[in-house]
Coordinates of N, CA and C in Angstrom, one line a residue:
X1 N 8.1 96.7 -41.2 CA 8.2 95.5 -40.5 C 6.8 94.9 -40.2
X2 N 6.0 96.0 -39.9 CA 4.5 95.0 -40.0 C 3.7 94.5 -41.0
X3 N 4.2 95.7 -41.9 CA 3.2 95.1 -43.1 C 4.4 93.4 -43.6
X4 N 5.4 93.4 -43.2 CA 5.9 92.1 -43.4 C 5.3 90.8 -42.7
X5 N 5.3 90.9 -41.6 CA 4.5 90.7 -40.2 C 3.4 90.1 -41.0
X6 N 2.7 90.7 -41.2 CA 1.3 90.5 -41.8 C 1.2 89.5 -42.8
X7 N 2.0 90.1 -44.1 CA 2.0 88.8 -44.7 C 2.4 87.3 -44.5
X8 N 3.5 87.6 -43.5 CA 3.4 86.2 -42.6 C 2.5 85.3 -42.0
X9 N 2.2 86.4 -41.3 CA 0.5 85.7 -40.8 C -0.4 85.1 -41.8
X10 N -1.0 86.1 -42.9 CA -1.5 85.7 -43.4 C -1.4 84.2 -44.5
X11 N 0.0 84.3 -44.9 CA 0.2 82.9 -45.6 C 0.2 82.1 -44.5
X12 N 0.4 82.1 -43.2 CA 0.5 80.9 -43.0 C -0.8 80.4 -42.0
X13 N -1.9 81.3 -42.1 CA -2.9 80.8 -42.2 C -3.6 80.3 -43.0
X14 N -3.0 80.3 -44.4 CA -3.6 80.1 -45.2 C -3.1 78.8 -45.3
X15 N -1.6 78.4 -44.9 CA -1.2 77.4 -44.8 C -2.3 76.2 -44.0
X16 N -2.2 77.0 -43.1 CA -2.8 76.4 -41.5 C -4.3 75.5 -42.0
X17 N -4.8 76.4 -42.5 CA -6.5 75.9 -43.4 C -6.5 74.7 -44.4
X18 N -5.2 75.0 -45.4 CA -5.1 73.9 -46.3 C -4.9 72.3 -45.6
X19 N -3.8 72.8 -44.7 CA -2.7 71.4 -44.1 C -4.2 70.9 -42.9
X20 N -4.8 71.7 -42.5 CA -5.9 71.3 -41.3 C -7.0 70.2 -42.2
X21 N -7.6 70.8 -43.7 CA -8.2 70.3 -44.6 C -8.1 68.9 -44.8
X22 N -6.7 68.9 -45.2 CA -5.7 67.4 -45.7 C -5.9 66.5 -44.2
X23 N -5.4 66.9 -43.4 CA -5.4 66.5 -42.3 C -7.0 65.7 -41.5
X24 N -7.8 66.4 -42.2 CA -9.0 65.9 -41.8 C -10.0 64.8 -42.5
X25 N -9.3 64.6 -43.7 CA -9.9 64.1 -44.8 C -9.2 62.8 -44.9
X26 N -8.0 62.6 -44.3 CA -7.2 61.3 -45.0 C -7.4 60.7 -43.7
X27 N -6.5 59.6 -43.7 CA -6.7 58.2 -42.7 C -6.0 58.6 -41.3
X28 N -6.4 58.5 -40.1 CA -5.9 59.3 -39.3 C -4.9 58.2 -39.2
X29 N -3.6 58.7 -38.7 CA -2.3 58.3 -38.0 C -1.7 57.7 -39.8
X30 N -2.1 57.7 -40.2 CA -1.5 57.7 -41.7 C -0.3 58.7 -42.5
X31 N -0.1 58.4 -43.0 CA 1.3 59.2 -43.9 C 0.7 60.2 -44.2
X32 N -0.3 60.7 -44.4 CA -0.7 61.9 -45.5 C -1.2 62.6 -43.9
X33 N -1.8 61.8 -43.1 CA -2.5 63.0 -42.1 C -1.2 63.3 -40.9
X34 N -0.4 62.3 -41.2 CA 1.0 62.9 -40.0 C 1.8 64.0 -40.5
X35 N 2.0 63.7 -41.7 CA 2.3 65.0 -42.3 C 1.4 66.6 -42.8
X36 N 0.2 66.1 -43.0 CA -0.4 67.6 -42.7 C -0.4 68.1 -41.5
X37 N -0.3 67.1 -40.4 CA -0.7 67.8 -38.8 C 0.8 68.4 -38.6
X38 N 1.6 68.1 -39.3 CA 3.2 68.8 -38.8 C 3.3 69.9 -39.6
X39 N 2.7 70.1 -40.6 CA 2.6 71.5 -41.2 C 1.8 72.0 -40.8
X40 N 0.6 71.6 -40.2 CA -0.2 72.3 -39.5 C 0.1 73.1 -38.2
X41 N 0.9 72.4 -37.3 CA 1.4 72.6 -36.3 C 2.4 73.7 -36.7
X42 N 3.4 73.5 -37.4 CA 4.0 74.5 -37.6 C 3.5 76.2 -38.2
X43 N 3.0 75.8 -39.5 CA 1.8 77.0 -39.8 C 1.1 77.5 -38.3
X44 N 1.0 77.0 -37.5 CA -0.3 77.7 -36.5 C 0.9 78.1 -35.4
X45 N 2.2 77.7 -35.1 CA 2.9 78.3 -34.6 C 3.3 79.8 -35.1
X46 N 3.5 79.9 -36.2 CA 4.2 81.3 -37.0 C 2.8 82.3 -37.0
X47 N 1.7 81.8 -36.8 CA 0.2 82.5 -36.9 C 0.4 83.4 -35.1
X48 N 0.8 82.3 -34.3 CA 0.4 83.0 -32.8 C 1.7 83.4 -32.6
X49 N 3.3 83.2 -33.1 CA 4.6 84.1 -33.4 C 4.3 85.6 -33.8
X50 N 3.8 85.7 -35.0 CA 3.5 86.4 -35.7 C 2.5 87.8 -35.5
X51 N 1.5 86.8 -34.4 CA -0.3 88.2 -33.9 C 0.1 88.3 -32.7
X52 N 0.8 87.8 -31.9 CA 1.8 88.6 -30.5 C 1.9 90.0 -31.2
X53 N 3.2 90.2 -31.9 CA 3.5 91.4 -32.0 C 2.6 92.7 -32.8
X54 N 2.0 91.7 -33.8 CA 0.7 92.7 -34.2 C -0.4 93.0 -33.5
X55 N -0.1 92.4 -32.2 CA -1.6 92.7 -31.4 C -0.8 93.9 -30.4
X56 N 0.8 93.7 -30.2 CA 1.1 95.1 -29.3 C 1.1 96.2 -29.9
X57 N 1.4 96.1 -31.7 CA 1.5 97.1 -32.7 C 0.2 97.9 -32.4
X58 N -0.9 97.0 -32.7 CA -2.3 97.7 -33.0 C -3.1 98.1 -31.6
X59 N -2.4 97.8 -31.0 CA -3.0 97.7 -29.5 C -4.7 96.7 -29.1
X60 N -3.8 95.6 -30.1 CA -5.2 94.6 -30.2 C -5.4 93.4 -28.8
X61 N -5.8 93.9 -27.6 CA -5.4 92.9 -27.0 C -6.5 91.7 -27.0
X62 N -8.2 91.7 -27.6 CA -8.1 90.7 -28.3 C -7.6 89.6 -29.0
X63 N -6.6 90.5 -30.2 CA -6.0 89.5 -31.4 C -5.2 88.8 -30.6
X64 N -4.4 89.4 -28.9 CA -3.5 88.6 -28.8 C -4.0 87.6 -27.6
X65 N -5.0 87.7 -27.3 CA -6.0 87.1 -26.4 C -5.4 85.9 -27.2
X66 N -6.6 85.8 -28.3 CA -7.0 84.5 -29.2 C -5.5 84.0 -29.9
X67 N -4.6 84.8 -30.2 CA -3.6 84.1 -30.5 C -2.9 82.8 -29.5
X68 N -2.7 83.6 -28.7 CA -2.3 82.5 -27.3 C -3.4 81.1 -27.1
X69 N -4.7 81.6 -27.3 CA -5.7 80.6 -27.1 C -5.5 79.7 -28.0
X70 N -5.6 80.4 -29.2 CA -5.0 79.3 -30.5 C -3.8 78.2 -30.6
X71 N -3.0 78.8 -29.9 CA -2.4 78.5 -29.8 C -1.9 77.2 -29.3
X72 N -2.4 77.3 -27.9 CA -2.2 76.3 -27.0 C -3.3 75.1 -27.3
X73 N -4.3 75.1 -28.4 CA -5.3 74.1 -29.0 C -4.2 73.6 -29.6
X74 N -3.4 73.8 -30.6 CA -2.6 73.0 -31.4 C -1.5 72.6 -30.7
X75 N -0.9 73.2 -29.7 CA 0.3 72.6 -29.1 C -0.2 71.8 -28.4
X76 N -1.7 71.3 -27.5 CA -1.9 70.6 -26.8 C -2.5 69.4 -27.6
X77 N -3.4 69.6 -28.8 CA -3.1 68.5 -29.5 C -2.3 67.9 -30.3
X78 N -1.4 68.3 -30.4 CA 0.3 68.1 -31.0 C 0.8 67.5 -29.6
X79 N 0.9 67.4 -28.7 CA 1.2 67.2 -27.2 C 1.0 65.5 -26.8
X80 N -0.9 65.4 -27.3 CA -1.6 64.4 -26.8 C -1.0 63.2 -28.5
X81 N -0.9 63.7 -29.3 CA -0.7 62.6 -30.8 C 0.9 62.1 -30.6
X82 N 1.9 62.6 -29.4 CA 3.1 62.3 -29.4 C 3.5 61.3 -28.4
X83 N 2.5 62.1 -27.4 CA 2.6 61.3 -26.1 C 1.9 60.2 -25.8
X84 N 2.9 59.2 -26.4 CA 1.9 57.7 -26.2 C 1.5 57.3 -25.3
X85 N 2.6 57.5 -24.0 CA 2.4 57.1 -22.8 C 1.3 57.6 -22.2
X86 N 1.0 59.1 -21.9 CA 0.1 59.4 -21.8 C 0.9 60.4 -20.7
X87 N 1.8 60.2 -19.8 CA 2.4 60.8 -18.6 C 2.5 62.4 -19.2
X88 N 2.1 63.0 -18.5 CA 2.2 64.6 -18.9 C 3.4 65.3 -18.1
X89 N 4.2 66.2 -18.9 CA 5.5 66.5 -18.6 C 5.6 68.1 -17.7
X90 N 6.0 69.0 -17.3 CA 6.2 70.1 -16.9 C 5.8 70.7 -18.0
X91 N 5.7 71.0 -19.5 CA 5.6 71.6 -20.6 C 3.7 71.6 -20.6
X92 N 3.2 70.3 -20.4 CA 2.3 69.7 -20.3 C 1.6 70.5 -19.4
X93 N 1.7 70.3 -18.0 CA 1.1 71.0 -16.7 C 0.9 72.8 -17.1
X94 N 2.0 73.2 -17.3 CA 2.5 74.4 -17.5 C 1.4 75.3 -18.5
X95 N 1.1 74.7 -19.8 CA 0.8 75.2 -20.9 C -1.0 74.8 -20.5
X96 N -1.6 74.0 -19.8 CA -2.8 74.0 -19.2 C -2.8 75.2 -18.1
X97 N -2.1 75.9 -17.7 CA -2.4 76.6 -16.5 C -2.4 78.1 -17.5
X98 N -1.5 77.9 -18.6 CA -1.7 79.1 -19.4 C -2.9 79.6 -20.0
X99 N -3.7 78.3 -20.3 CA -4.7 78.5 -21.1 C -5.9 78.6 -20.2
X100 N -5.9 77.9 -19.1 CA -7.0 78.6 -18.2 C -7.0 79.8 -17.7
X101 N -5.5 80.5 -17.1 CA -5.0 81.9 -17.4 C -5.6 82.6 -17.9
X102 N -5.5 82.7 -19.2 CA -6.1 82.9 -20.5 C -7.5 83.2 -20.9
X103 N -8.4 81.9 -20.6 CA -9.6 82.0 -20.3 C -10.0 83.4 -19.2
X104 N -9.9 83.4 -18.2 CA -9.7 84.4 -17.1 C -9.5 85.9 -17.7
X105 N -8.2 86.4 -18.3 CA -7.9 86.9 -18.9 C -9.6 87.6 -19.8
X106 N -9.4 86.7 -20.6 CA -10.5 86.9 -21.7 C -12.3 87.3 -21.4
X107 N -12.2 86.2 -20.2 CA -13.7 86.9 -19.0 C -13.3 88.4 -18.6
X108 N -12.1 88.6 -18.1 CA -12.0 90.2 -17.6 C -12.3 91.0 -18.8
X109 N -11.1 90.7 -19.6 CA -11.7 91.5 -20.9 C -12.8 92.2 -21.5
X110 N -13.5 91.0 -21.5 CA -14.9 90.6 -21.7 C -15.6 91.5 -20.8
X111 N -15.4 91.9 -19.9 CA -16.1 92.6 -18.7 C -16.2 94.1 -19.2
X112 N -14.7 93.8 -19.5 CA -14.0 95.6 -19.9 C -15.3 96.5 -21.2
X113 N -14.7 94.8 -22.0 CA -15.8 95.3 -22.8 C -17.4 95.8 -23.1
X114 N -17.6 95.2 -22.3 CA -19.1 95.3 -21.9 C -19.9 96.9 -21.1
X115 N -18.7 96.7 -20.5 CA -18.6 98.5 -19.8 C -18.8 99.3 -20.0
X116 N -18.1 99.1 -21.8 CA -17.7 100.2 -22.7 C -19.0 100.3 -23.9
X117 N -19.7 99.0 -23.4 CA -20.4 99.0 -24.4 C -20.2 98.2 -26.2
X118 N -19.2 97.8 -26.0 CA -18.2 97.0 -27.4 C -18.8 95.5 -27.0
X119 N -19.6 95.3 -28.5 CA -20.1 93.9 -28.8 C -19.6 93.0 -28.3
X120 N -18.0 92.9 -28.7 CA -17.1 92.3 -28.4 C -17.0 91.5 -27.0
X121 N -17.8 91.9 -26.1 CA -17.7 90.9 -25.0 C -18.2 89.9 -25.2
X122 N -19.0 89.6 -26.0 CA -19.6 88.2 -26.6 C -18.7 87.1 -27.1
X123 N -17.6 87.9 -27.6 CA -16.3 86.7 -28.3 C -15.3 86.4 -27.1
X124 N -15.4 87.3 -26.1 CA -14.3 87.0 -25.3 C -15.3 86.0 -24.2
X125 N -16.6 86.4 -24.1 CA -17.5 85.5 -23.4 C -17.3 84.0 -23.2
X126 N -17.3 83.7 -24.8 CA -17.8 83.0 -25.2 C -16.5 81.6 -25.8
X127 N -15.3 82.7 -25.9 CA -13.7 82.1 -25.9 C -13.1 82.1 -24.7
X128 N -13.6 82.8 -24.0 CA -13.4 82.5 -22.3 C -13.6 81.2 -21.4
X129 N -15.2 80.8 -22.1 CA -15.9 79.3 -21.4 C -15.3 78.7 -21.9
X130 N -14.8 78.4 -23.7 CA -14.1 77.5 -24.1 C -12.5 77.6 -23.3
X131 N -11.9 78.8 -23.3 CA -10.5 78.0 -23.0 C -10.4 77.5 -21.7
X132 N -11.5 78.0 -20.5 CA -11.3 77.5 -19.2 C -12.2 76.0 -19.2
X133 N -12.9 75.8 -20.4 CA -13.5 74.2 -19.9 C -12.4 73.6 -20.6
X134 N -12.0 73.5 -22.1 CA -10.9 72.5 -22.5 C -9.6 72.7 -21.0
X135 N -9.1 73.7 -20.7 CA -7.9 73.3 -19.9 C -8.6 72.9 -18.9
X136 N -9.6 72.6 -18.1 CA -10.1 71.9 -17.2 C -10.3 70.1 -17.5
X137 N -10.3 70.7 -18.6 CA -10.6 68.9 -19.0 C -9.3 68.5 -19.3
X138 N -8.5 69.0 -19.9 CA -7.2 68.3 -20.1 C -6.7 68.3 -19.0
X139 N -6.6 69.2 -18.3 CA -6.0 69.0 -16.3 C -6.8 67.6 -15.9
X140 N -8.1 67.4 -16.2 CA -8.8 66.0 -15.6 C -7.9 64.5 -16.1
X141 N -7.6 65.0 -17.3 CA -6.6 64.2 -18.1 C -5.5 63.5 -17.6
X142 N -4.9 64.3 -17.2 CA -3.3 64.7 -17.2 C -3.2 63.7 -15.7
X143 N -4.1 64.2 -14.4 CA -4.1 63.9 -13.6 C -4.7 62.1 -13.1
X144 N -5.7 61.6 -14.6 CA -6.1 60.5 -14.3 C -4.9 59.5 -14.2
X145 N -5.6 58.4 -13.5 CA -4.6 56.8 -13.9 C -4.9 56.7 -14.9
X146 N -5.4 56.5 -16.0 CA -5.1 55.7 -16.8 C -5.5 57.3 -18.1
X147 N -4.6 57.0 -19.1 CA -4.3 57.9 -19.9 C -4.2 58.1 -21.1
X148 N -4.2 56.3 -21.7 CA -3.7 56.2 -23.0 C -5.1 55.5 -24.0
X149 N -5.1 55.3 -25.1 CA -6.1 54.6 -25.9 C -6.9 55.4 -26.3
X150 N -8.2 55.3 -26.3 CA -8.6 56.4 -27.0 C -9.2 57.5 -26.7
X151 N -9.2 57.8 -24.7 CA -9.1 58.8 -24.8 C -7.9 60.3 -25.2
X152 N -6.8 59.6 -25.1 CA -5.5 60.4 -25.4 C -6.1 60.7 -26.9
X153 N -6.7 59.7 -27.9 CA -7.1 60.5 -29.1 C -7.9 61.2 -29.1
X154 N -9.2 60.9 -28.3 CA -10.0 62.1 -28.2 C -9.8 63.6 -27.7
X155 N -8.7 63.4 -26.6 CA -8.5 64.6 -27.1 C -7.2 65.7 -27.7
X156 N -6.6 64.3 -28.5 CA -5.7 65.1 -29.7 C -6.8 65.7 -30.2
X157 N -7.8 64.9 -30.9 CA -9.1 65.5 -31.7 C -9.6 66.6 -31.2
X158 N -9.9 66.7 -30.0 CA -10.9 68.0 -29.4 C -10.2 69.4 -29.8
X159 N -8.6 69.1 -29.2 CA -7.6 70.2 -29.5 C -7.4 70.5 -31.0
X160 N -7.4 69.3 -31.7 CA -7.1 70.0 -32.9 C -7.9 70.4 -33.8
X161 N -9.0 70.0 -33.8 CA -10.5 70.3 -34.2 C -10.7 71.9 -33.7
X162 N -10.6 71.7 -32.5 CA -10.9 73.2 -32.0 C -9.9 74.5 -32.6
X163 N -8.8 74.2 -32.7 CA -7.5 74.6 -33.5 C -8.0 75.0 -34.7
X164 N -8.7 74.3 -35.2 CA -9.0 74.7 -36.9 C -10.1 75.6 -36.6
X165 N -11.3 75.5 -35.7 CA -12.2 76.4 -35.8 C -11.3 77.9 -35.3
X166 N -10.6 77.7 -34.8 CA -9.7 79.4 -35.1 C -9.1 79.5 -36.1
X167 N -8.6 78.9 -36.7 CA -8.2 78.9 -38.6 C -9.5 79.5 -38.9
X168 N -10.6 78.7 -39.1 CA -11.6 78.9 -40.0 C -12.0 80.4 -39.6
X169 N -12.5 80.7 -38.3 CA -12.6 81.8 -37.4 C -12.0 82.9 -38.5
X170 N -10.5 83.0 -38.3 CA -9.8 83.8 -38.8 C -10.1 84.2 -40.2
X171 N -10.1 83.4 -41.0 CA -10.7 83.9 -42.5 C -11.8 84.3 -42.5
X172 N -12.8 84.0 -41.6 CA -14.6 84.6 -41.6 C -14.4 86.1 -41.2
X173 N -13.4 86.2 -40.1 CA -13.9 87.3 -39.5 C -12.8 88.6 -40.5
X174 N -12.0 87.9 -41.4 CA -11.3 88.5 -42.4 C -11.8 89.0 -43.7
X175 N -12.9 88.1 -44.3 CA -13.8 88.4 -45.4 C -14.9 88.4 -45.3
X176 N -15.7 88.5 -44.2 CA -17.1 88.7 -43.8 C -17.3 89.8 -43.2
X177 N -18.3 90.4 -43.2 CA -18.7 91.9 -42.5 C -20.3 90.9 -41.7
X178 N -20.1 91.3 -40.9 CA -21.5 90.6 -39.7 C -22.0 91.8 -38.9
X179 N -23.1 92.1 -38.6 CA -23.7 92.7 -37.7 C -24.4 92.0 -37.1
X180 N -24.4 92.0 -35.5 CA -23.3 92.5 -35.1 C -22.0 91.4 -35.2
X181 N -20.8 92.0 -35.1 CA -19.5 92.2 -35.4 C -19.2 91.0 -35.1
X182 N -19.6 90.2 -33.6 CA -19.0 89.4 -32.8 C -19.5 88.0 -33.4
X183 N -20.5 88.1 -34.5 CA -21.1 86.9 -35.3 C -20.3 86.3 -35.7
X184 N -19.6 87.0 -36.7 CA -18.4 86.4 -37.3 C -17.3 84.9 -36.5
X185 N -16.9 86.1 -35.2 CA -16.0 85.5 -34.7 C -16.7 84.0 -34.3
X186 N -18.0 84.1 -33.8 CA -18.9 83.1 -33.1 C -19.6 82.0 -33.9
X187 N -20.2 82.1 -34.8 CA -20.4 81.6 -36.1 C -19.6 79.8 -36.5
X188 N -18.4 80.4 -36.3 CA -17.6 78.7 -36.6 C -17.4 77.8 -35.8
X189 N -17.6 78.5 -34.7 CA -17.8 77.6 -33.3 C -19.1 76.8 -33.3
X190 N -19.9 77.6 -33.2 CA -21.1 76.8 -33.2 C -21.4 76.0 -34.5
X191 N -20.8 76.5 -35.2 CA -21.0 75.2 -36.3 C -20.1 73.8 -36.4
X192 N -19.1 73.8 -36.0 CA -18.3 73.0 -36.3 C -18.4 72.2 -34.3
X193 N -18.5 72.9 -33.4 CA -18.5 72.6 -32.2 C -19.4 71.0 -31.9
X194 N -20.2 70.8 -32.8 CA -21.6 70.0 -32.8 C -20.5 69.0 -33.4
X195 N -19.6 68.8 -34.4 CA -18.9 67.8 -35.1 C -18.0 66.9 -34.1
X196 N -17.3 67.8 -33.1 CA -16.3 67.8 -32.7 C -16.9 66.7 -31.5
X197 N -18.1 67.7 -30.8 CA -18.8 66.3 -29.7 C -19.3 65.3 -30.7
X198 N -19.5 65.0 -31.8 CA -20.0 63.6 -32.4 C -18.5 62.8 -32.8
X199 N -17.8 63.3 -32.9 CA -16.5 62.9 -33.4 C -15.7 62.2 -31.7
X200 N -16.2 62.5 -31.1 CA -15.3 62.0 -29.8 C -16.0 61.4 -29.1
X201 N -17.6 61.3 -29.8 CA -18.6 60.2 -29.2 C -18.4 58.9 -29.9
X202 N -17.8 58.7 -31.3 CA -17.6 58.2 -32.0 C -16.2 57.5 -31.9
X203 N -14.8 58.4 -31.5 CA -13.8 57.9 -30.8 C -13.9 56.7 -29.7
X204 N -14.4 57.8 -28.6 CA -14.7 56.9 -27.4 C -14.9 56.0 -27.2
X205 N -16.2 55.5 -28.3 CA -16.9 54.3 -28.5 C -16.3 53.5 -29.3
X206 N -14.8 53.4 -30.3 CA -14.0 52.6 -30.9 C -14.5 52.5 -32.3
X207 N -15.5 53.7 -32.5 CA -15.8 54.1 -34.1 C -14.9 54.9 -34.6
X208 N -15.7 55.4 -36.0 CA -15.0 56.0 -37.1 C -15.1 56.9 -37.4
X209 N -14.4 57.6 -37.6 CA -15.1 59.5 -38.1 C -14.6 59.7 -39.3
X210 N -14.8 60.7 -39.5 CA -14.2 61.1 -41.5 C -12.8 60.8 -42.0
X211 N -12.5 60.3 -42.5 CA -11.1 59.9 -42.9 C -10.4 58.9 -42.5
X212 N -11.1 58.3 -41.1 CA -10.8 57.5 -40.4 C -11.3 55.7 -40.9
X213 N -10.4 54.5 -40.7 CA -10.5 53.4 -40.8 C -12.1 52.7 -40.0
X214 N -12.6 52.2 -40.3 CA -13.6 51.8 -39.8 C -13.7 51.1 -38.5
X215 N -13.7 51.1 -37.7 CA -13.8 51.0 -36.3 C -14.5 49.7 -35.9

């Protein structure tokens, strides 16, 4: 059952990477990028379905850290690209308290780790500040008057941008060997993290970003 498990996961991360790809390259809210972000979305569901049970298998509670974290970046940007109005629902409130949860979670961890002496506190460190600042900011969101235009896309974008750097994450830290260990995991964040603030400085301001119509 797990090595089935597995190959689950793995195709549909593989899925996840392609549809994120497509998604990022064509005209946003367009035919080609609504439909990559729904395969997207779904691929990155069966990814965090899927590393639940392989993280209780392996006794990974990392893998299922970051699954849940992953998680909740594509449900919450899948959340903000639906909800035009902007009004955030019980599903809404709920799934931000998870993820700062989560964050929390990932600082203890992180602690555990550190104790023990395992690199690894650096990823939970460091995926810790990320999931407790994005659900702080989307809580700032959720709670403002006014909700809709382009901040609501900025941060579909933050969420799903950040979504992909756990895609990308996942294949690095699957075919790379790093010393130390925790590079890997860290590595795509900081690279891609720099895009994500120009892209929502670009939003904000009623510009264009890659794929996107000219502003």
């Amino acid at each position: 059952m797990g090595a089935v498990l597995l190959v689950i996961h793995i195709a549909a991360g593989a899925t996840a990477l392609a549809a994120a790809t497509v998604a990022l390259l064509t005209v946003k809210g367009g035919p080609h990028h609504v439909r990559a972000g729904r395969v997207y979305a779904w691929a990155m569901t069966v990814i965090c379905v899927t590393a639940v049970p392989l993280a209780i298998a392996g006794s990974d509670l990392l893998l299922g850290l970051v699954a849940v974290f992953s998680f909740y970046l594509v449900f919450a940007g899948w959340r903000f690209a639906r909800n035009a109005s902007g009004r955030p629902r019980g599903v809404d409130w709920a799934a931000v308290a998870v993820m700062g949860l989560t964050g929390l979670a990932m600082w203890g961890y992180g602690g555990a780790l550190f104790l023990r002496g395992d690199s690894q506190w650096v990823t939970m460190a460091v995926f810790g500040f990320i999931a407790v600042a994005l659900s702080a900011t989307d809580l700032r969101y959720h709670r403002a008057p006014a909700r809709a235009g382009r901040q609501r896309i900025a941060r579909h974008l933050t969420n799903m941008l950040a979504g992909t750097i756990a895609t990308v994450t996942a294949a690095v830290v699957v075919n790379v060997e790093t010393r130390p260990e925790w590079l890997a995991w860290i590595l795509p964040t900081l690279l891609i993290t720099p895009l994500i603030a120009w892209w929502n400085r670009r939003v904000l301001r009623g510009g264009a970003g890659f794929g996107s119509p000219p502003g």
